[in-house]
Coordinates of C-alpha atoms and ligand atoms in Angstrom, one line a residue:
X258 CA 38.5 69.8 157.4
X259 CA 37.5 73.4 157.0
X260 CA 37.2 73.0 153.3
X261 CA 34.5 70.3 153.7
X262 CA 32.7 72.5 156.1
X263 CA 32.8 75.4 153.6
X264 CA 31.3 73.1 151.0
X265 CA 28.4 72.2 153.3
X266 CA 27.7 75.8 154.1
X267 CA 27.3 76.5 150.5
X268 CA 24.9 73.6 150.2
X269 CA 22.8 75.0 153.0
X270 CA 22.6 78.4 151.3
X271 CA 21.4 76.8 148.1
X272 CA 18.8 74.7 149.9
X273 CA 16.5 77.8 150.4
X274 CA 15.8 77.8 146.7
X275 CA 14.9 74.1 146.2
X276 CA 11.6 72.1 146.7
X277 CA 10.7 70.9 150.3
X278 CA 11.5 67.3 149.7
X279 CA 15.1 68.3 149.1
X280 CA 14.9 70.6 152.1
X281 CA 14.7 67.5 154.4
X282 CA 17.7 66.0 152.7
X283 CA 19.5 69.3 152.9
X284 CA 18.5 69.5 156.6
X285 CA 19.9 66.1 157.3
X286 CA 23.0 67.2 155.3
X287 CA 23.4 70.2 157.4
X288 CA 23.1 68.3 160.7
X289 CA 25.7 65.9 159.3
X290 CA 27.8 68.9 158.3
X291 CA 27.4 70.4 161.8
X292 CA 28.5 67.1 163.4
X293 CA 31.4 66.9 161.0
X294 CA 32.4 70.5 161.8
X295 CA 32.4 69.8 165.5
X296 CA 34.3 66.6 164.9
X297 CA 36.9 68.5 162.9
X298 CA 37.1 71.2 165.5
X299 CA 37.7 68.6 168.2
X300 CA 40.3 66.9 166.1
X301 CA 42.0 70.3 165.4
X302 CA 42.0 71.0 169.1
X303 CA 43.4 67.5 169.9
X304 CA 46.0 67.6 167.1
X305 CA 47.2 71.1 167.4
X306 CA 49.9 70.5 170.1
X307 CA 51.3 67.7 168.0
X308 CA 51.4 69.4 164.6
X309 CA 54.8 71.1 165.3
X310 CA 56.4 67.9 166.3
X311 CA 55.1 66.3 163.2
X312 CA 56.5 69.2 161.1
X313 CA 59.9 68.7 162.7
X314 CA 59.8 65.0 161.9
X315 CA 59.0 65.8 158.3
X316 CA 61.7 68.3 158.3
X317 CA 64.3 65.7 159.3
X318 CA 63.5 63.9 156.1
X319 CA 63.6 67.2 154.2
X320 CA 60.6 66.2 152.2
X321 CA 57.3 67.9 151.8
X322 CA 54.4 65.9 153.1
X323 CA 51.6 67.7 151.6
X324 CA 48.5 67.9 153.7
X325 CA 45.4 66.4 152.2
X326 CA 43.9 69.8 151.3
X327 CA 46.8 70.6 149.0
X328 CA 45.4 68.2 146.5
X329 CA 42.2 70.1 145.8
X330 CA 42.0 72.1 142.6
X331 CA 41.6 75.7 143.9
X332 CA 44.9 75.6 145.7
X333 CA 47.6 77.3 143.6
X334 CA 51.1 76.0 143.3
X335 CA 53.2 78.2 145.7
X336 CA 56.3 78.2 143.4
X337 CA 54.3 79.8 140.7
X338 CA 54.3 83.6 140.7
X339 CA 56.9 83.8 143.5
X340 CA 58.2 87.4 143.9
X341 CA 61.7 87.9 145.2
X342 CA 62.6 90.7 147.7
X343 CA 65.9 91.6 149.5
X344 CA 66.2 91.4 153.2
X345 CA 66.9 94.9 154.6
X346 CA 69.7 95.8 156.9
X347 CA 69.0 94.7 160.4
X348 CA 65.6 93.4 159.3
X349 CA 64.3 90.2 160.9
X350 CA 62.5 87.6 158.9
X351 CA 59.4 88.0 161.2
X352 CA 59.1 91.7 160.5
X353 CA 59.8 91.1 156.8
X354 CA 56.9 88.6 156.6
X355 CA 54.6 90.9 158.6
X356 CA 55.2 93.8 156.2
X357 CA 54.1 91.4 153.4
X358 CA 50.8 90.6 155.1
X359 CA 51.5 87.4 156.9
X360 CA 49.5 86.8 160.0
X361 CA 51.2 86.4 163.4
X362 CA 50.2 82.7 163.5
X363 CA 51.6 82.0 160.1
X364 CA 54.8 83.7 161.0
X365 CA 55.2 81.8 164.3
X366 CA 54.6 78.5 162.6
X367 CA 57.0 79.2 159.7
X368 CA 59.8 80.6 161.9
X369 CA 59.6 77.7 164.4
X370 CA 60.4 75.3 161.6
X371 CA 62.9 77.7 159.9
X372 CA 64.9 78.1 163.1
X373 CA 65.6 74.3 163.2
X374 CA 67.3 74.8 159.8
X375 CA 69.1 78.1 159.9
X376 CA 70.2 80.7 162.5
X377 CA 67.5 83.3 161.8
X378 CA 69.6 86.0 163.6
X379 CA 72.4 85.5 161.0
X380 CA 70.5 86.0 157.8
X381 CA 72.5 88.2 155.4
X382 CA 71.4 91.7 154.6
X383 CA 70.4 91.7 151.0
X384 CA 69.5 88.0 151.0
X385 CA 66.9 87.1 148.4
X386 CA 63.6 86.0 149.9
X387 CA 60.8 84.7 147.6
X388 CA 57.2 84.9 148.6
X389 CA 54.3 83.1 146.9
X390 CA 51.2 85.2 146.0
X391 CA 49.1 86.0 149.1
X392 CA 46.1 84.1 147.8
X393 CA 48.0 80.8 147.6
X394 CA 47.6 78.0 150.1
X395 CA 50.0 76.8 151.5
X396 CA 51.9 80.1 151.6
X397 CA 55.5 79.7 150.7
X398 CA 58.6 81.6 151.7
X399 CA 61.9 80.8 149.9
X400 CA 65.1 81.7 151.6
X401 CA 68.1 81.8 149.2
X402 CA 70.7 80.6 151.8
X403 CA 73.5 80.6 149.2
X404 CA 74.0 80.4 145.4
X405 CA 73.4 76.7 145.6
X406 CA 70.9 76.2 148.4
X407 CA 67.3 77.3 149.0
X408 CA 65.1 76.7 152.0
X409 CA 61.4 76.5 151.1
X410 CA 58.9 76.8 154.0
X411 CA 55.3 76.1 153.2
X412 CA 52.7 77.1 155.8
X413 CA 49.1 75.9 155.5
X414 CA 46.8 78.8 156.1
X415 CA 44.2 76.8 157.8
X416 CA 46.1 74.2 159.8
X417 CA 49.1 76.5 160.3
X418 CA 51.3 73.5 159.7
X419 CA 54.7 74.3 158.2
X420 CA 56.8 72.0 156.2
X421 CA 60.4 72.6 155.0
X422 CA 62.4 71.5 152.1
X423 CA 66.0 72.3 151.2
X424 CA 66.7 72.5 147.5
X425 CA 70.3 72.2 146.3
X426 CA 71.3 73.4 142.9
X427 CA 74.3 71.9 141.1
X428 CA 77.3 74.1 140.1
X429 CA 78.2 73.8 136.4
X430 CA 81.6 75.0 135.1
X431 CA 82.5 76.4 131.7
X432 CA 86.1 77.2 130.6
X433 CA 86.6 80.6 129.2
X434 CA 89.4 83.1 128.7
X435 CA 90.1 86.7 129.2
X436 CA 92.7 88.7 127.4
X437 CA 93.9 92.3 127.6
X438 CA 96.3 94.9 126.2
X439 CA 97.8 97.3 128.7
X440 CA 97.3 100.9 127.9
X441 CA 97.4 102.7 131.2
X442 CA 97.8 99.9 133.7
X443 CA 97.2 96.2 134.2
X444 CA 94.1 96.9 136.3
X445 CA 92.7 99.2 133.7
X446 CA 93.2 96.6 131.0
X447 CA 91.7 93.9 133.1
X448 CA 88.7 96.0 133.9
X449 CA 88.2 96.7 130.2
X450 CA 88.3 92.9 129.6
X451 CA 85.4 92.6 132.0
X452 CA 87.5 90.8 134.6
X453 CA 86.3 91.0 138.3
X454 CA 88.8 92.4 140.8
X455 CA 89.3 89.0 142.5
X456 CA 90.6 87.6 139.3
X457 CA 92.9 90.5 138.7
X458 CA 94.4 89.8 142.1
X459 CA 94.8 86.1 141.1
X460 CA 96.6 87.1 137.9
X461 CA 99.1 89.3 139.8
X462 CA 99.6 86.5 142.4
X463 CA 100.4 83.9 139.6
X464 CA 103.3 86.0 138.4
X465 CA 104.2 87.7 141.7
X466 CA 107.7 86.1 141.6
X467 CA 108.5 87.2 138.1
X468 CA 106.8 90.5 137.6
X469 CA 106.7 93.5 139.9
X470 CA 103.3 94.7 138.6
X471 CA 103.6 98.2 140.1
X472 CA 106.9 98.8 138.4
X473 CA 107.5 96.6 135.4
X474 CA 104.1 96.7 133.5
X475 CA 103.9 99.2 130.7
X476 CA 101.8 100.2 127.8
X477 CA 101.8 97.5 125.1
X478 CA 102.1 94.5 127.4
X479 CA 99.6 91.7 126.8
X480 CA 98.2 89.0 128.9
X481 CA 95.6 86.3 128.8
X482 CA 94.2 83.7 131.2
X483 CA 92.2 80.6 131.1
X484 CA 89.8 80.0 133.9
X485 CA 86.6 78.2 134.8
X486 CA 83.4 80.2 135.4
X487 CA 80.9 78.7 137.7
X488 CA 77.1 78.8 137.1
X489 CA 74.2 78.0 139.3
X490 CA 70.6 78.0 137.9
X491 CA 72.1 79.4 134.6
X492 CA 73.6 82.4 136.3
X493 CA 77.3 83.1 136.7
X494 CA 78.4 82.9 140.4
X495 CA 82.1 83.5 140.2
X496 CA 85.3 81.9 138.9
X497 CA 87.5 79.1 139.9
X498 CA 91.3 79.4 140.1
X499 CA 93.2 80.5 137.0
X500 CA 94.2 77.4 135.1
X501 CA 96.8 78.9 132.8
X502 CA 98.1 82.4 132.3
X503 CA 100.4 84.2 129.9
X504 CA 102.1 87.5 130.1
X505 CA 104.0 89.1 127.2
X506 CA 106.2 92.1 127.8
X507 CA 109.0 93.5 125.7
X508 CA 108.9 90.4 123.5
X509 CA 109.4 88.2 126.5
X510 CA 106.6 85.7 127.1
X511 CA 105.9 84.1 130.5
X512 CA 103.5 81.1 130.7
X513 CA 102.1 79.6 133.9
X514 CA 100.2 76.3 134.2
X515 CA 98.4 75.3 137.3
X516 CA 99.1 71.8 138.4
X517 CA 98.5 69.8 141.7
X518 CA 101.8 68.2 142.4
X519 CA 100.9 67.0 145.9
X520 CA 97.3 66.3 146.8
X521 CA 95.0 69.3 146.4
X522 CA 97.8 71.8 146.7
X523 CA 98.1 73.1 143.2
X524 CA 100.8 75.6 142.2
X525 CA 102.0 77.3 139.0
X526 CA 104.8 76.0 136.8
X527 CA 106.5 77.0 133.7
X528 CA 105.9 74.8 130.6
X529 CA 109.3 73.1 131.3
X530 CA 108.2 72.1 134.8
X531 CA 110.1 74.7 136.8
X532 CA 108.1 76.3 139.6
X533 CA 107.1 80.0 139.2
X534 CA 107.2 80.4 142.9
X535 CA 110.3 81.8 144.4
X536 CA 111.3 81.5 148.1
X537 CA 110.2 85.2 148.4
X538 CA 107.7 87.5 146.7
X539 CA 109.1 90.4 144.6
X540 CA 107.6 92.9 146.9
X541 CA 105.6 92.9 150.2
X542 CA 103.0 95.5 149.1
X543 CA 101.1 96.9 146.2
X544 CA 102.9 100.2 146.0
X545 CA 102.8 103.5 144.1
X546 CA 106.5 103.9 143.8
X547 CA 109.8 103.1 145.5
X548 CA 110.5 106.3 147.5
X549 CA 113.9 105.3 148.8
X550 CA 116.3 102.5 147.9
X551 CA 118.8 100.6 149.8
X552 CA 121.8 102.9 150.4
X553 CA 124.7 102.7 152.7
X554 CA 124.9 106.6 152.8
X555 CA 121.8 108.6 152.6
X556 CA 120.4 112.0 153.7
X557 CA 117.6 111.3 156.2
X558 CA 114.6 113.6 155.4
X559 CA 113.3 113.6 159.0
X560 CA 116.5 113.5 161.0
X561 CA 118.2 115.9 158.4
X562 CA 121.5 114.2 158.6
X563 CA 123.4 111.5 156.7
X564 CA 122.5 108.0 157.7
X565 CA 122.5 104.7 155.9
X566 CA 119.1 103.5 154.6
X567 CA 119.2 99.7 155.1
X568 CA 116.0 98.8 153.4
X569 CA 113.5 99.7 150.7
X570 CA 110.8 102.3 151.1
X571 CA 107.5 101.6 149.3
X572 CA 105.2 104.6 149.1
X573 CA 101.6 103.3 149.3
X574 CA 98.2 104.5 150.5
X575 CA 97.7 104.2 154.3
X576 CA 95.9 101.0 155.1
X577 CA 97.3 99.1 152.0
X578 CA 97.8 95.4 153.1
X579 CA 101.4 94.4 153.8
X580 CA 102.2 90.7 153.0
X581 CA 104.9 88.5 154.3
X582 CA 107.3 87.8 151.4
X583 CA 107.8 84.2 152.5
X584 CA 106.7 81.4 154.8
X585 CA 108.1 81.8 158.4
X586 CA 107.5 82.6 162.0
X587 CA 106.9 86.0 163.6
X588 CA 109.9 87.0 165.7
X589 CA 108.1 90.1 167.1
X590 CA 105.2 92.5 166.3
X591 CA 105.8 95.5 168.5
X592 CA 106.6 99.2 168.7
X593 CA 110.2 99.8 168.0
X594 CA 111.3 103.4 168.3
X595 CA 111.7 105.2 164.9
X596 CA 110.4 102.1 163.1
X597 CA 107.0 102.5 164.8
X598 CA 104.9 99.4 164.6
X599 CA 107.3 96.7 163.3
X600 CA 106.8 93.0 162.3
X601 CA 109.9 90.9 162.0
X602 CA 109.7 87.5 160.4
X603 CA 112.3 84.7 160.4
X604 CA 111.9 82.6 157.2
X605 CA 114.7 80.1 157.7
X606 CA 118.1 79.9 159.3
X607 CA 119.5 82.3 156.7
X608 CA 116.8 84.9 155.9
X609 CA 114.6 87.3 157.9
X610 CA 112.5 90.3 156.9
X611 CA 111.1 93.3 158.8
X612 CA 108.2 95.6 157.9
X613 CA 108.1 99.0 159.5
X614 CA 105.8 102.1 160.1
X615 CA 102.7 100.0 160.0
X616 CA 99.4 101.6 160.9
X617 CA 98.3 98.4 162.6
X618 CA 99.0 94.7 162.7
X619 CA 96.9 92.0 161.0
X620 CA 94.8 89.8 163.2
X621 CA 96.7 87.0 165.0
X622 CA 100.1 88.5 164.1
X623 CA 102.2 88.2 167.3
X624 CA 105.5 86.7 168.4
X625 CA 105.6 83.0 167.5
X626 CA 102.7 83.1 164.9
X627 CA 103.3 81.1 161.8
X628 CA 102.8 83.0 158.5
X629 CA 102.5 81.8 155.0
X630 CA 104.0 83.5 151.9
X631 CA 101.6 86.3 150.8
X632 CA 99.7 86.4 154.1
X633 CA 98.7 89.9 155.3
X634 CA 100.7 90.7 158.4
X635 CA 99.8 94.4 158.8
X636 CA 98.8 97.7 157.0
X637 CA 100.8 100.6 155.6
X638 CA 101.0 103.6 157.9
X639 CA 103.4 106.3 159.1
X640 CA 104.1 105.2 162.7
X641 CA 107.4 106.1 164.2
X642 CA 109.8 108.3 162.3
X643 CA 108.2 108.7 158.9
X644 CA 107.7 111.7 156.6
X645 CA 104.5 110.1 155.1
X646 CA 102.7 106.8 154.7
X647 CA 105.1 104.1 153.4
X648 CA 106.5 100.7 154.1
X649 CA 110.1 100.4 155.1
X650 CA 111.1 96.9 154.2
X651 CA 114.4 95.3 155.5
X652 CA 116.0 92.0 154.4
X653 CA 118.5 90.2 156.5
X654 CA 120.9 87.4 155.5
X655 CA 122.6 85.7 158.4
X656 CA 121.5 88.7 160.5
X657 CA 123.1 91.3 158.2
X658 CA 121.1 93.8 156.1
X659 CA 121.1 93.0 152.3
X660 CA 119.5 94.8 149.4
X661 CA 116.5 92.6 148.3
X662 CA 116.1 94.4 145.0
X663 CA 119.5 93.2 143.7
X664 CA 119.3 89.7 145.1
X665 CA 118.5 86.5 143.2
X666 CA 116.7 84.1 145.6
X667 CA 116.2 80.3 145.0
X668 CA 112.9 78.9 143.7
X669 CA 110.4 76.4 145.0
X670 CA 110.6 72.7 143.9
X671 CA 110.0 71.8 140.2
X672 CA 107.8 69.0 138.9
X673 CA 109.2 65.7 140.1
X674 CA 110.0 63.0 137.6
X675 CA 107.1 60.7 138.3
X676 CA 104.6 63.5 137.9
X677 CA 106.0 64.8 134.6
X678 CA 103.7 62.7 132.4
X679 CA 100.6 63.9 134.2
X680 CA 101.9 67.5 134.1
X681 CA 102.5 67.2 130.3
X682 CA 98.9 66.2 129.8
X683 CA 97.6 69.1 131.9
X684 CA 100.0 71.4 130.0
X685 CA 98.8 70.3 126.5
X686 CA 95.1 70.8 127.5
X687 CA 95.8 74.2 129.1
X688 CA 98.0 75.5 126.2
X689 CA 95.4 74.5 123.6
X690 CA 92.7 76.3 125.5
X691 CA 94.9 79.3 125.9
X692 CA 95.8 79.0 122.2
X693 CA 99.3 80.1 123.1
X694 CA 100.5 81.6 119.8
X695 CA 97.7 83.9 119.2
X696 CA 97.4 86.9 121.5
Ligands
LIG272 ZN1 113.0 103.6 155.1

């Protein structure tokens, strides 16, 4: 509407330089233009209250219904020349757009539509926001809601009508492997291999039942993993679960293959089909050293007298997460004298475990809570009678203390017969990708 009026204004301007006969035509033209302008203004006035409702309707179809003006040649494509910025801490989208020269009206229209799609109060700090060049019409703001999803809002500068479109990007996967040679520690070797921390944790979780990574890993050990890397828009966005892993230490080689035996619940198995998972984890915490072992007769450093030490002390930094070594139910999570903050877990009718001197309990850990193996139940501290931050870990068999370090516990279920064929196929594919014999 405004565009046609702009054109007619230009015509009027030019008319001063042309012969009188044309002036009459031009005059008639300008009268017509004036009428058209008033008509447009009236239409704008009439249509204004409805435009937002129309936008919402368009939104529901998540399609861009381009206003007629968009088709004209001097309108630039808003996707072209988009510049991306990061949303600052505590910054609202409105103030962000304002600092980038958007008018109050443009912001209001854009945000009214955006709020029907996302919670504007919960936009992440650091979120990427793309803005079209200021001269484009419509103006576009692109909110990168996630790796795979964009919300594009286009606001027409003249009608102030906003349309929205969500764009989903597919995730593509590519298999790759990482390998490492331990010089100082597993973490150092994994870092050198370019592996992100989350994947290092996954590797230690895969072999958590076989290898005590804080104690048994030494210089010369070798490892490799096969994993899928995910890509969106050609950029890596993280890894999937480890598909196969191998750890070689002291000429002993352990191989783990991921396989979903029941539904989506994939676990790790040895090539012969035995489960890698034991009933209990090797240790409940990532520790620096064992500061005191299970002893029936031991000199207590704080009490300064002989007293049995019926558990294992793991020295670890305060705040280190403490994990339940097995599935079970919390018997109690409470202050218990010299033990300080203690969590006791019953795993089955035979075994229970207790975790002492915690600095705090994990969320939702209280009497009666169900816990899974490896679930964080609290954090290392020095509450109660403790000479420094450590975890005192006790193991009970039929209510009596046992030494967990010297005990062989049963394993989880192996691959069942009717799944063996499918497992073999997974194994062959995994092993060939891992190229098992060449470290
Ligand atoms: Zn102790």
